[in-house]
Amino acid sequence: MIGRRIGGALVVAVLASTAFAAGPWSVEQDHADMMRQLGITQLRPGANGDPSAPDAANYDEAKANPYPAWPDLLKMADGRPVTTAAMWREQRRPELIGLFEREVYGRIPASVAGMTWRVASVDREYFGGRPVLAQQLVGHVDNRAAPGIVVEVRATLVLPADAKATVPLLVMFAPARYPSPTQPNAAEAARLDTALKAVLISRDPTFASIFAAHPGFELVKPGSVFPPPPEDERVTKLIAAGWGVALLDTASIQPDSGAGLREGIIGLVNKGAPRTPAQWGALRAWGWGASRLLDYLGTRPEVDAAHVGIEGVSRWGKAALVTAAFDERFAMVLIGSSGEGGVKPHRRNFGEKVENLTGTGGYHWMAGNFLKYGTERGRLGHKTANDLPVDAHELLALVAPRLAFVSYGVPDQGDANWLDQQGSYMATIAAGRAWTLLGGHDLGRGNDYATAVMPSQGTDLLAGDLAWRQHDGGHTDAPNISHFIAWADRKIGRRSGR
Ligand code: GCU
């Protein structure tokens, strides 16, 4: 019995050591490993962001649509038209989900471990005079299968403390920090100041003369009775409107680099081995983390779990869309400046291209299989964006009939042309058919994406359940947040500020 136990322990020890004996692993090594798995010998380079480069990104609208025939949203792969809501739900949606999982964003392995949330600390803060309960949450992922890989997901939950009813809540992909942390009072600051000076004098006794010469000098000052305004105006506006906010730190779920694919939740499931081609990339991993946070929010009596949204900008805008597309429990999504891999059509050649996300800079966001579509030479032959069985309008359509707000800024203010605002508008127009089929409302501008022209900046297309607004700022969604709140409150039948 003892011998068998020892034997068992040895086996565990050997498995554990092979599981995380990863050693240094670079983006280049990981990318090359995925090319090898797919038999790719040459990938095309991405568009160059430098306009003077010979391979500069295209910004000529006349050349932007080399593949104008996009896959038909309402046609099954075998050609049958999708004519009813039931057919969408039972056949087309699952078909699209399967294709996006296999070819674009990757599948979540069935063996992914569970997460246990705890409240690590609590801060009672004020936003514009409104009391909030702020809590640091930590989601621990069971890592007994590979103890060398630790995944502790960090989130900050911010709830209005004076709410009369449950609150809708926006999960934001953002650093998980207290948004307006309380500060030490005068007595606490004085104690800290005295202790800090003593420590410094013990390190270097000559400091004593400096402190003696300046008796009023404070290393630690008391916090103001008026707390500092929160850094993020979006959080302030949401709280003022009576919403809750949860800031979710994506890096704590999955590192934002190909070099990190043997770590984080992706690495944990693979016990430290590199990904296989159909496995998930970082966008889905971040979305998985958001889904686990939603599980937890459902246990909080303060939260109206039927009205939780997801938000992100740029790579997090892509992640917000992916999250809402796959997890139907999210009632709404605010997609900020998402570009390629988000709302921008893969088939458009304007700014960033598929090839930019098959190279070392962004491939880790996607499934390994996505590399096939940037292939010049390889076992599977030459493939382009036009070989993708799906496109961005179909990803957006997976959110239907729920609430989806597509947000961009203007290139002159820093929301670069690179993101292809016009193409993203075309995709939003094309996606609208799913809302109509399911009894919802699209942008109200028809569905002919080929002739659709983006309306001028500031035009509110906020009547439908699918909404579009280009604000007058840069690479952020902050100028759109009050529009988002008013639109979402109206759609869910709620008065702002309750
Ligand atoms: C780059 C990249 C985009 C991405 C953006 C970001 O511009 O090409 O795809 O969205 O970085 O900052 O997330």
Short mmCIF file of C-alpha atoms and ligand atoms in Angstrom, two decimals:
data_model
loop_
_atom_site.label_atom_id
_atom_site.label_comp_id
_atom_site.label_asym_id
_atom_site.label_seq_id
_atom_site.Cartn_x
_atom_site.Cartn_y
_atom_site.Cartn_z
CA MET A 1 0.00 0.00 0.00
CA ILE A 2 2.79 2.36 1.03
CA GLY A 3 4.77 1.38 -2.06
CA ARG A 4 1.82 2.14 -4.31
CA ARG A 5 1.29 5.47 -2.64
CA ILE A 6 4.93 6.38 -3.14
CA GLY A 7 4.63 5.21 -6.72
CA GLY A 8 1.55 7.43 -7.18
CA ALA A 9 3.34 10.42 -5.72
CA LEU A 10 6.28 9.87 -8.05
CA VAL A 11 4.05 9.75 -11.09
CA VAL A 12 2.39 12.98 -10.00
CA ALA A 13 5.76 14.63 -9.49
CA VAL A 14 6.99 13.61 -12.95
CA LEU A 15 3.78 14.79 -14.63
CA ALA A 16 3.93 18.06 -12.77
CA SER A 17 7.53 18.70 -13.75
CA THR A 18 6.95 18.01 -17.46
CA ALA A 19 3.79 20.09 -17.17
CA PHE A 20 5.53 23.33 -16.35
CA ALA A 21 9.15 22.82 -17.33
CA ALA A 22 8.47 25.38 -20.03
CA GLY A 23 11.66 27.42 -19.89
CA PRO A 24 12.00 30.65 -21.82
CA TRP A 25 9.66 30.76 -24.80
CA SER A 26 9.53 33.63 -27.27
CA VAL A 27 6.80 34.97 -29.54
CA GLU A 28 8.91 33.90 -32.51
CA GLN A 29 9.27 30.34 -31.23
CA ASP A 30 5.56 30.04 -30.55
CA HIS A 31 4.59 31.52 -33.91
CA ALA A 32 7.05 29.23 -35.73
CA ASP A 33 5.66 26.25 -33.83
CA MET A 34 2.12 27.07 -35.01
CA MET A 35 3.33 27.50 -38.61
CA ARG A 36 5.01 24.08 -38.35
CA GLN A 37 1.81 22.47 -37.01
CA LEU A 38 -0.12 23.91 -39.96
CA GLY A 39 2.58 23.13 -42.53
CA ILE A 40 2.93 26.81 -43.46
CA THR A 41 6.26 27.73 -45.04
CA GLN A 42 5.53 31.36 -45.91
CA LEU A 43 3.07 33.93 -44.59
CA ARG A 44 2.38 37.22 -46.36
CA PRO A 45 3.47 40.30 -44.41
CA GLY A 46 0.79 42.59 -43.00
CA ALA A 47 0.04 46.10 -44.24
CA ASN A 48 2.62 48.62 -43.07
CA GLY A 49 1.30 51.41 -40.86
CA ASP A 50 3.99 53.76 -42.16
CA PRO A 51 2.42 55.62 -45.12
CA SER A 52 5.81 56.16 -46.82
CA ALA A 53 6.69 52.43 -46.80
CA PRO A 54 6.45 50.56 -50.13
CA ASP A 55 3.99 48.11 -48.57
CA ALA A 56 1.99 50.88 -46.86
CA ALA A 57 -1.61 50.11 -45.87
CA ASN A 58 -4.20 50.96 -48.51
CA TYR A 59 -6.38 53.98 -47.76
CA ASP A 60 -7.90 54.32 -51.22
CA GLU A 61 -11.60 53.45 -51.00
CA ALA A 62 -11.58 52.50 -54.71
CA LYS A 63 -9.20 49.63 -53.92
CA ALA A 64 -10.69 48.66 -50.59
CA ASN A 65 -13.04 45.89 -51.73
CA PRO A 66 -11.04 43.22 -53.57
CA TYR A 67 -13.56 40.61 -52.32
CA PRO A 68 -16.92 42.38 -52.47
CA ALA A 69 -19.07 39.23 -52.12
CA TRP A 70 -19.24 38.52 -48.41
CA PRO A 71 -20.61 35.22 -47.06
CA ASP A 72 -24.39 35.40 -46.85
CA LEU A 73 -25.42 35.77 -43.24
CA LEU A 74 -28.79 34.17 -43.87
CA LYS A 75 -27.69 31.19 -45.93
CA MET A 76 -26.59 27.87 -44.47
CA ALA A 77 -23.24 26.52 -45.66
CA ASP A 78 -25.18 24.01 -47.81
CA GLY A 79 -27.03 26.87 -49.51
CA ARG A 80 -30.43 26.66 -47.75
CA PRO A 81 -31.84 30.10 -46.96
CA VAL A 82 -32.44 30.94 -43.29
CA THR A 83 -36.01 32.17 -43.21
CA THR A 84 -37.21 31.92 -39.62
CA ALA A 85 -36.02 32.90 -36.16
CA ALA A 86 -36.15 29.24 -35.16
CA MET A 87 -33.91 28.26 -38.05
CA TRP A 88 -31.45 30.96 -37.05
CA ARG A 89 -31.38 29.81 -33.43
CA GLU A 90 -31.33 26.08 -34.07
CA GLN A 91 -29.20 25.85 -37.21
CA ARG A 92 -27.49 28.97 -38.49
CA ARG A 93 -26.24 30.37 -35.17
CA PRO A 94 -24.67 27.03 -34.13
CA GLU A 95 -23.15 26.68 -37.61
CA LEU A 96 -21.58 30.15 -37.42
CA ILE A 97 -20.37 29.54 -33.86
CA GLY A 98 -18.67 26.34 -35.04
CA LEU A 99 -16.95 28.10 -37.94
CA PHE A 100 -15.76 31.05 -35.85
CA GLU A 101 -14.47 28.64 -33.24
CA ARG A 102 -12.63 26.40 -35.68
CA GLU A 103 -11.18 28.97 -38.05
CA VAL A 104 -11.03 32.34 -36.33
CA TYR A 105 -11.04 32.59 -32.52
CA GLY A 106 -10.56 29.00 -31.40
CA ARG A 107 -12.36 26.56 -29.16
CA ILE A 108 -12.31 26.54 -25.39
CA PRO A 109 -11.03 23.08 -24.41
CA ALA A 110 -13.64 21.01 -22.56
CA SER A 111 -11.16 20.39 -19.74
CA VAL A 112 -10.92 24.04 -18.67
CA ALA A 113 -10.98 24.23 -14.86
CA GLY A 114 -13.49 26.09 -12.74
CA MET A 115 -13.00 29.40 -10.95
CA THR A 116 -13.70 30.34 -7.34
CA TRP A 117 -14.21 34.02 -6.54
CA ARG A 118 -13.47 35.79 -3.29
CA VAL A 119 -13.62 39.40 -2.13
CA ALA A 120 -9.98 40.30 -1.36
CA SER A 121 -10.61 43.82 -0.02
CA VAL A 122 -13.32 46.46 0.28
CA ASP A 123 -13.17 50.26 -0.10
CA ARG A 124 -16.08 52.62 0.48
CA GLU A 125 -15.62 55.38 -2.08
CA TYR A 126 -17.50 58.45 -3.30
CA PHE A 127 -18.22 59.48 -6.87
CA GLY A 128 -19.57 63.00 -7.16
CA GLY A 129 -21.02 62.68 -3.68
CA ARG A 130 -22.59 59.29 -4.40
CA PRO A 131 -21.41 56.49 -2.08
CA VAL A 132 -20.14 53.36 -3.77
CA LEU A 133 -19.08 49.98 -2.52
CA ALA A 134 -15.83 49.03 -4.25
CA GLN A 135 -14.37 45.56 -3.93
CA GLN A 136 -11.29 43.84 -5.24
CA LEU A 137 -12.26 40.39 -6.44
CA VAL A 138 -9.91 37.52 -7.08
CA GLY A 139 -10.96 34.53 -9.15
CA HIS A 140 -8.79 31.53 -8.42
CA VAL A 141 -8.59 28.87 -11.12
CA ASP A 142 -8.12 25.29 -9.96
CA ASN A 143 -4.56 24.49 -11.09
CA ARG A 144 -4.03 21.10 -9.53
CA ALA A 145 -3.45 19.73 -13.04
CA ALA A 146 -0.40 22.00 -13.52
CA PRO A 147 0.55 23.62 -10.20
CA GLY A 148 3.34 25.64 -11.80
CA ILE A 149 0.82 27.77 -13.71
CA VAL A 150 -1.15 30.10 -11.48
CA VAL A 151 -4.20 31.97 -12.78
CA GLU A 152 -5.65 34.48 -10.33
CA VAL A 153 -8.11 36.70 -12.18
CA ARG A 154 -8.39 40.25 -10.86
CA ALA A 155 -11.51 42.37 -11.07
CA THR A 156 -12.76 45.49 -9.31
CA LEU A 157 -16.47 45.64 -8.61
CA VAL A 158 -17.97 49.11 -8.13
CA LEU A 159 -21.63 49.34 -7.03
CA PRO A 160 -23.70 52.39 -6.10
CA ALA A 161 -24.24 51.94 -2.35
CA ASP A 162 -27.50 53.88 -2.32
CA ALA A 163 -29.33 51.96 -5.07
CA LYS A 164 -32.99 51.24 -4.33
CA ALA A 165 -33.14 48.23 -6.67
CA THR A 166 -30.78 45.86 -8.44
CA VAL A 167 -28.46 47.67 -10.87
CA PRO A 168 -27.55 46.95 -14.48
CA LEU A 169 -23.80 46.55 -14.77
CA LEU A 170 -21.11 47.03 -17.39
CA VAL A 171 -18.09 44.72 -17.31
CA MET A 172 -15.18 46.69 -18.76
CA PHE A 173 -11.92 45.20 -19.98
CA ALA A 174 -9.67 47.58 -18.06
CA PRO A 175 -7.03 47.59 -15.30
CA ALA A 176 -8.63 46.27 -12.10
CA ARG A 177 -7.85 49.12 -9.70
CA TYR A 178 -9.93 51.01 -7.18
CA PRO A 179 -11.28 53.86 -9.32
CA SER A 180 -11.36 56.49 -6.56
CA PRO A 181 -9.49 54.97 -3.60
CA THR A 182 -10.00 56.41 -0.13
CA GLN A 183 -6.91 58.11 1.34
CA PRO A 184 -5.40 58.02 4.84
CA ASN A 185 -6.88 60.61 7.22
CA ALA A 186 -4.70 63.10 9.13
CA ALA A 187 -3.97 60.79 12.06
CA GLU A 188 -3.19 57.80 9.81
CA ALA A 189 -0.98 59.95 7.58
CA ALA A 190 0.91 61.30 10.61
CA ARG A 191 1.64 57.76 11.82
CA LEU A 192 2.82 56.69 8.38
CA ASP A 193 4.95 59.82 8.09
CA THR A 194 6.65 59.22 11.45
CA ALA A 195 7.29 55.55 10.65
CA LEU A 196 8.67 56.31 7.21
CA LYS A 197 11.04 58.98 8.54
CA ALA A 198 12.29 56.54 11.20
CA VAL A 199 12.97 53.89 8.56
CA LEU A 200 14.88 56.38 6.42
CA ILE A 201 16.96 57.58 9.38
CA SER A 202 17.79 53.96 10.27
CA ARG A 203 19.03 53.48 6.69
CA ASP A 204 21.04 56.72 6.72
CA PRO A 205 21.34 58.69 9.99
CA THR A 206 22.25 61.93 8.13
CA PHE A 207 18.59 62.19 7.02
CA ALA A 208 17.76 63.18 10.58
CA SER A 209 19.28 66.63 10.04
CA ILE A 210 17.14 67.19 6.92
CA PHE A 211 13.94 66.32 8.76
CA ALA A 212 15.07 68.50 11.70
CA ALA A 213 15.73 71.45 9.38
CA HIS A 214 12.23 71.15 7.83
CA PRO A 215 9.93 70.20 10.68
CA GLY A 216 6.77 70.81 8.64
CA PHE A 217 7.82 68.66 5.71
CA GLU A 218 5.57 65.60 5.31
CA LEU A 219 6.55 62.50 3.37
CA VAL A 220 3.01 61.22 3.73
CA LYS A 221 0.20 63.74 3.48
CA PRO A 222 -3.36 63.17 4.64
CA GLY A 223 -5.93 62.58 1.93
CA SER A 224 -8.15 65.47 1.00
CA VAL A 225 -11.62 65.41 2.51
CA PHE A 226 -12.77 65.77 -1.08
CA PRO A 227 -11.65 62.51 -2.72
CA PRO A 228 -9.80 62.83 -6.00
CA PRO A 229 -12.01 62.53 -9.07
CA PRO A 230 -11.85 59.07 -10.60
CA GLU A 231 -9.39 58.71 -13.44
CA ASP A 232 -11.96 57.15 -15.71
CA GLU A 233 -14.92 59.40 -16.55
CA ARG A 234 -16.77 56.41 -17.93
CA VAL A 235 -16.98 54.86 -14.46
CA THR A 236 -18.19 58.19 -13.02
CA LYS A 237 -20.93 58.48 -15.62
CA LEU A 238 -22.09 54.90 -15.17
CA ILE A 239 -22.24 55.27 -11.38
CA ALA A 240 -24.04 58.62 -11.70
CA ALA A 241 -26.63 56.88 -13.91
CA GLY A 242 -27.12 54.20 -11.26
CA TRP A 243 -25.15 51.46 -13.00
CA GLY A 244 -22.61 49.11 -11.50
CA VAL A 245 -19.19 48.58 -13.07
CA ALA A 246 -16.74 45.69 -12.99
CA LEU A 247 -13.21 46.34 -14.25
CA LEU A 248 -11.69 43.09 -15.49
CA ASP A 249 -7.94 42.77 -15.91
CA THR A 250 -7.32 40.70 -19.05
CA ALA A 251 -3.61 40.17 -18.30
CA SER A 252 -4.58 38.21 -15.21
CA ILE A 253 -6.57 35.80 -17.40
CA GLN A 254 -4.20 35.45 -20.33
CA PRO A 255 -0.99 37.39 -21.12
CA ASP A 256 -1.28 39.66 -24.16
CA SER A 257 1.57 38.05 -26.11
CA GLY A 258 2.37 34.92 -28.09
CA ALA A 259 5.20 34.31 -25.63
CA GLY A 260 2.55 33.87 -22.93
CA LEU A 261 0.49 31.16 -24.65
CA ARG A 262 2.08 28.47 -22.46
CA GLU A 263 0.91 30.42 -19.42
CA GLY A 264 -2.39 31.94 -18.34
CA ILE A 265 -5.61 29.98 -18.71
CA ILE A 266 -4.60 28.75 -22.20
CA GLY A 267 -1.28 27.41 -20.89
CA LEU A 268 -2.90 25.94 -17.77
CA VAL A 269 -5.34 23.83 -19.77
CA ASN A 270 -2.45 22.59 -21.93
CA LYS A 271 -0.28 21.99 -18.86
CA GLY A 272 2.33 24.32 -20.29
CA ALA A 273 2.44 22.86 -23.80
CA PRO A 274 1.97 25.11 -26.86
CA ARG A 275 -1.49 25.47 -28.45
CA THR A 276 -2.90 23.22 -31.14
CA PRO A 277 -4.41 25.01 -34.20
CA ALA A 278 -8.09 24.88 -33.24
CA GLN A 279 -7.56 25.96 -29.64
CA TRP A 280 -8.56 29.35 -28.28
CA GLY A 281 -6.62 32.55 -28.60
CA ALA A 282 -6.40 35.41 -26.12
CA LEU A 283 -9.66 37.07 -27.24
CA ARG A 284 -11.68 33.99 -26.33
CA ALA A 285 -9.67 33.50 -23.17
CA TRP A 286 -10.49 37.04 -22.06
CA GLY A 287 -14.12 36.38 -22.97
CA TRP A 288 -14.04 33.18 -20.93
CA GLY A 289 -12.81 35.23 -17.96
CA ALA A 290 -15.68 37.68 -18.47
CA SER A 291 -18.14 34.77 -18.52
CA ARG A 292 -16.73 33.49 -15.22
CA LEU A 293 -17.11 36.97 -13.76
CA LEU A 294 -20.72 36.97 -14.98
CA ASP A 295 -21.26 33.65 -13.15
CA TYR A 296 -20.11 35.40 -9.97
CA LEU A 297 -22.16 38.56 -10.60
CA GLY A 298 -25.22 36.33 -10.82
CA THR A 299 -24.68 35.45 -7.15
CA ARG A 300 -24.65 39.12 -6.05
CA PRO A 301 -28.05 40.35 -4.90
CA GLU A 302 -27.19 43.98 -5.84
CA VAL A 303 -26.77 43.12 -9.53
CA ASP A 304 -29.49 42.77 -12.15
CA ALA A 305 -27.83 39.78 -13.82
CA ALA A 306 -30.27 39.91 -16.75
CA HIS A 307 -28.79 43.30 -17.70
CA VAL A 308 -25.05 42.89 -17.62
CA GLY A 309 -23.06 44.27 -20.55
CA ILE A 310 -19.49 43.93 -21.77
CA GLU A 311 -17.25 46.76 -23.02
CA GLY A 312 -13.78 47.20 -24.46
CA VAL A 313 -11.71 49.43 -26.77
CA SER A 314 -9.22 48.37 -29.46
CA ARG A 315 -8.01 44.81 -28.79
CA TRP A 316 -10.47 44.82 -25.88
CA GLY A 317 -13.15 46.02 -28.31
CA LYS A 318 -12.52 42.84 -30.31
CA ALA A 319 -12.68 40.87 -27.05
CA ALA A 320 -15.95 42.54 -26.00
CA LEU A 321 -17.55 41.57 -29.32
CA VAL A 322 -16.23 38.01 -29.11
CA THR A 323 -17.49 37.72 -25.52
CA ALA A 324 -21.02 38.88 -26.36
CA ALA A 325 -21.14 36.84 -29.57
CA PHE A 326 -20.41 33.57 -27.78
CA ASP A 327 -22.07 34.11 -24.39
CA GLU A 328 -25.73 34.95 -24.79
CA ARG A 329 -26.10 35.79 -21.11
CA PHE A 330 -24.51 39.19 -21.81
CA ALA A 331 -27.47 41.44 -22.51
CA MET A 332 -25.49 44.14 -24.28
CA VAL A 333 -22.11 45.10 -25.70
CA LEU A 334 -20.26 48.37 -26.27
CA ILE A 335 -17.66 47.70 -28.95
CA GLY A 336 -15.04 50.46 -29.02
CA SER A 337 -12.73 50.95 -32.04
CA SER A 338 -12.35 47.22 -32.60
CA GLY A 339 -10.83 47.13 -36.13
CA GLU A 340 -9.49 43.92 -37.69
CA GLY A 341 -10.55 40.84 -35.71
CA GLY A 342 -13.48 42.93 -34.43
CA VAL A 343 -16.16 44.64 -36.54
CA LYS A 344 -13.84 45.41 -39.50
CA PRO A 345 -14.51 42.99 -42.38
CA HIS A 346 -11.61 40.61 -43.06
CA ARG A 347 -12.37 40.89 -46.76
CA ARG A 348 -11.74 44.66 -46.84
CA ASN A 349 -8.30 45.95 -47.78
CA PHE A 350 -8.29 49.23 -45.90
CA GLY A 351 -5.74 49.80 -43.15
CA GLU A 352 -5.11 46.71 -41.11
CA LYS A 353 -5.51 43.34 -42.84
CA VAL A 354 -5.87 39.67 -41.96
CA GLU A 355 -2.11 39.40 -42.53
CA ASN A 356 -1.51 41.80 -39.63
CA LEU A 357 -3.19 39.33 -37.31
CA THR A 358 -1.42 36.27 -38.68
CA GLY A 359 2.01 37.74 -37.88
CA THR A 360 3.75 37.80 -34.51
CA GLY A 361 2.02 41.01 -33.37
CA GLY A 362 -1.54 39.74 -33.11
CA TYR A 363 -1.80 36.03 -33.92
CA HIS A 364 -2.09 35.16 -30.23
CA TRP A 365 -5.49 36.93 -30.14
CA MET A 366 -6.79 34.41 -32.66
CA ALA A 367 -6.91 30.63 -33.09
CA GLY A 368 -3.80 29.13 -34.69
CA ASN A 369 -5.99 28.10 -37.63
CA PHE A 370 -6.42 31.77 -38.51
CA LEU A 371 -2.82 31.74 -39.77
CA LYS A 372 -4.03 29.72 -42.76
CA TYR A 373 -5.65 32.83 -44.23
CA GLY A 374 -2.37 34.70 -44.44
CA THR A 375 -0.57 31.81 -46.12
CA GLU A 376 1.41 32.37 -49.29
CA ARG A 377 2.94 28.90 -49.34
CA GLY A 378 2.28 25.75 -47.35
CA ARG A 379 0.77 22.31 -47.12
CA LEU A 380 -2.77 23.70 -47.35
CA GLY A 381 -1.92 25.96 -50.29
CA HIS A 382 -2.31 29.70 -50.83
CA LYS A 383 -5.19 31.24 -48.87
CA THR A 384 -6.53 34.76 -48.41
CA ALA A 385 -9.22 36.56 -46.45
CA ASN A 386 -11.64 35.50 -49.19
CA ASP A 387 -11.20 31.85 -48.17
CA LEU A 388 -12.53 32.51 -44.68
CA PRO A 389 -15.90 30.74 -44.38
CA VAL A 390 -17.23 33.66 -42.28
CA ASP A 391 -16.71 37.41 -41.90
CA ALA A 392 -17.09 40.13 -39.30
CA HIS A 393 -20.75 40.97 -40.03
CA GLU A 394 -21.60 37.39 -39.02
CA LEU A 395 -19.75 37.71 -35.74
CA LEU A 396 -21.68 40.87 -34.92
CA ALA A 397 -24.91 39.11 -35.96
CA LEU A 398 -24.30 36.50 -33.28
CA VAL A 399 -25.17 39.20 -30.73
CA ALA A 400 -28.70 39.60 -32.21
CA PRO A 401 -31.32 40.27 -31.01
CA ARG A 402 -29.48 41.62 -27.92
CA LEU A 403 -28.14 45.18 -27.67
CA ALA A 404 -24.99 46.00 -29.65
CA PHE A 405 -23.45 49.50 -29.84
CA VAL A 406 -20.64 49.90 -32.37
CA SER A 407 -18.44 52.85 -31.40
CA TYR A 408 -15.61 54.59 -33.23
CA GLY A 409 -13.83 57.93 -33.00
CA VAL A 410 -12.40 60.05 -35.81
CA PRO A 411 -9.01 59.55 -37.48
CA ASP A 412 -8.07 63.23 -37.08
CA GLN A 413 -8.41 62.84 -33.33
CA GLY A 414 -6.33 59.67 -33.22
CA ASP A 415 -8.78 56.84 -33.96
CA ALA A 416 -6.64 55.85 -36.92
CA ASN A 417 -7.91 55.09 -40.42
CA TRP A 418 -6.12 51.79 -39.83
CA LEU A 419 -9.29 50.59 -38.02
CA ASP A 420 -11.46 51.02 -41.13
CA GLN A 421 -14.47 52.88 -39.77
CA GLN A 422 -16.23 52.78 -43.15
CA GLY A 423 -15.76 49.00 -43.49
CA SER A 424 -16.99 48.50 -39.94
CA TYR A 425 -20.09 50.53 -40.79
CA MET A 426 -20.66 48.27 -43.82
CA ALA A 427 -20.41 45.20 -41.55
CA THR A 428 -22.90 46.74 -39.11
CA ILE A 429 -25.32 47.38 -41.98
CA ALA A 430 -24.91 43.78 -43.20
CA ALA A 431 -25.35 42.32 -39.69
CA GLY A 432 -28.70 44.10 -39.27
CA ARG A 433 -30.58 41.34 -41.10
CA ALA A 434 -30.19 39.07 -38.07
CA TRP A 435 -31.88 41.65 -35.82
CA THR A 436 -34.79 42.01 -38.21
CA LEU A 437 -35.19 38.25 -38.57
CA LEU A 438 -35.31 37.89 -34.78
CA GLY A 439 -37.89 40.64 -34.32
CA GLY A 440 -35.41 43.34 -33.25
CA HIS A 441 -34.40 46.62 -34.89
CA ASP A 442 -31.25 47.29 -36.86
CA LEU A 443 -29.70 50.67 -37.77
CA GLY A 444 -32.70 51.56 -39.93
CA ARG A 445 -30.51 52.24 -42.96
CA GLY A 446 -31.17 49.08 -44.96
CA ASN A 447 -28.82 46.14 -45.33
CA ASP A 448 -27.05 46.84 -48.63
CA TYR A 449 -23.51 46.90 -47.29
CA ALA A 450 -21.95 47.30 -50.74
CA THR A 451 -23.41 50.78 -51.20
CA ALA A 452 -23.52 51.83 -47.54
CA VAL A 453 -21.67 55.04 -46.75
CA MET A 454 -20.78 55.84 -43.16
CA PRO A 455 -22.80 58.81 -41.90
CA SER A 456 -20.97 61.93 -40.81
CA GLN A 457 -19.43 62.05 -37.35
CA GLY A 458 -21.95 62.63 -34.56
CA THR A 459 -24.89 61.16 -36.48
CA ASP A 460 -26.76 59.16 -33.88
CA LEU A 461 -28.02 55.83 -35.19
CA LEU A 462 -29.36 54.87 -31.80
CA ALA A 463 -32.99 53.99 -32.49
CA GLY A 464 -32.42 50.26 -32.93
CA ASP A 465 -31.15 47.40 -30.79
CA LEU A 466 -28.11 47.54 -33.03
CA ALA A 467 -26.58 51.01 -32.80
CA TRP A 468 -23.77 52.99 -34.41
CA ARG A 469 -22.11 56.22 -33.33
CA GLN A 470 -18.84 57.83 -34.33
CA HIS A 471 -17.86 60.35 -31.64
CA ASP A 472 -15.59 63.36 -32.04
CA GLY A 473 -12.70 61.97 -29.99
CA GLY A 474 -9.85 59.54 -30.60
CA HIS A 475 -9.05 55.92 -29.77
CA THR A 476 -11.44 55.65 -26.83
CA ASP A 477 -15.14 55.14 -26.25
CA ALA A 478 -15.39 57.69 -23.42
CA PRO A 479 -17.21 60.36 -25.51
CA ASN A 480 -19.83 57.74 -26.39
CA ILE A 481 -20.49 56.48 -22.88
CA SER A 482 -23.35 58.85 -22.05
CA HIS A 483 -24.96 57.96 -25.40
CA PHE A 484 -24.52 54.29 -24.60
CA ILE A 485 -26.10 54.66 -21.13
CA ALA A 486 -29.12 56.63 -22.41
CA TRP A 487 -29.64 54.15 -25.26
CA ALA A 488 -29.30 51.06 -23.05
CA ASP A 489 -31.54 52.51 -20.31
CA ARG A 490 -34.20 53.28 -22.89
CA LYS A 491 -33.94 49.81 -24.41
CA ILE A 492 -34.19 48.00 -21.09
CA GLY A 493 -36.99 50.29 -19.92
CA ARG A 494 -35.18 51.99 -17.07
CA ARG A 495 -34.90 55.60 -15.97
CA SER A 496 -31.25 56.74 -15.68
CA GLY A 497 -29.99 57.57 -12.20
CA ARG A 498 -32.41 55.32 -10.35
C1 GCU B 1 -2.79 47.65 -33.20
C2 GCU B 1 -3.43 46.48 -33.88
C3 GCU B 1 -4.95 46.51 -33.70
C4 GCU B 1 -5.28 46.61 -32.24
C5 GCU B 1 -4.57 47.78 -31.61
C6 GCU B 1 -4.71 47.82 -30.10
O1 GCU B 1 -3.16 48.82 -33.86
O2 GCU B 1 -3.09 46.49 -35.22
O3 GCU B 1 -5.52 45.35 -34.23
O4 GCU B 1 -6.65 46.75 -32.06
O5 GCU B 1 -3.19 47.70 -31.84
O6 GCU B 1 -4.08 48.67 -29.49
O7 GCU B 1 -5.39 47.02 -29.51
#
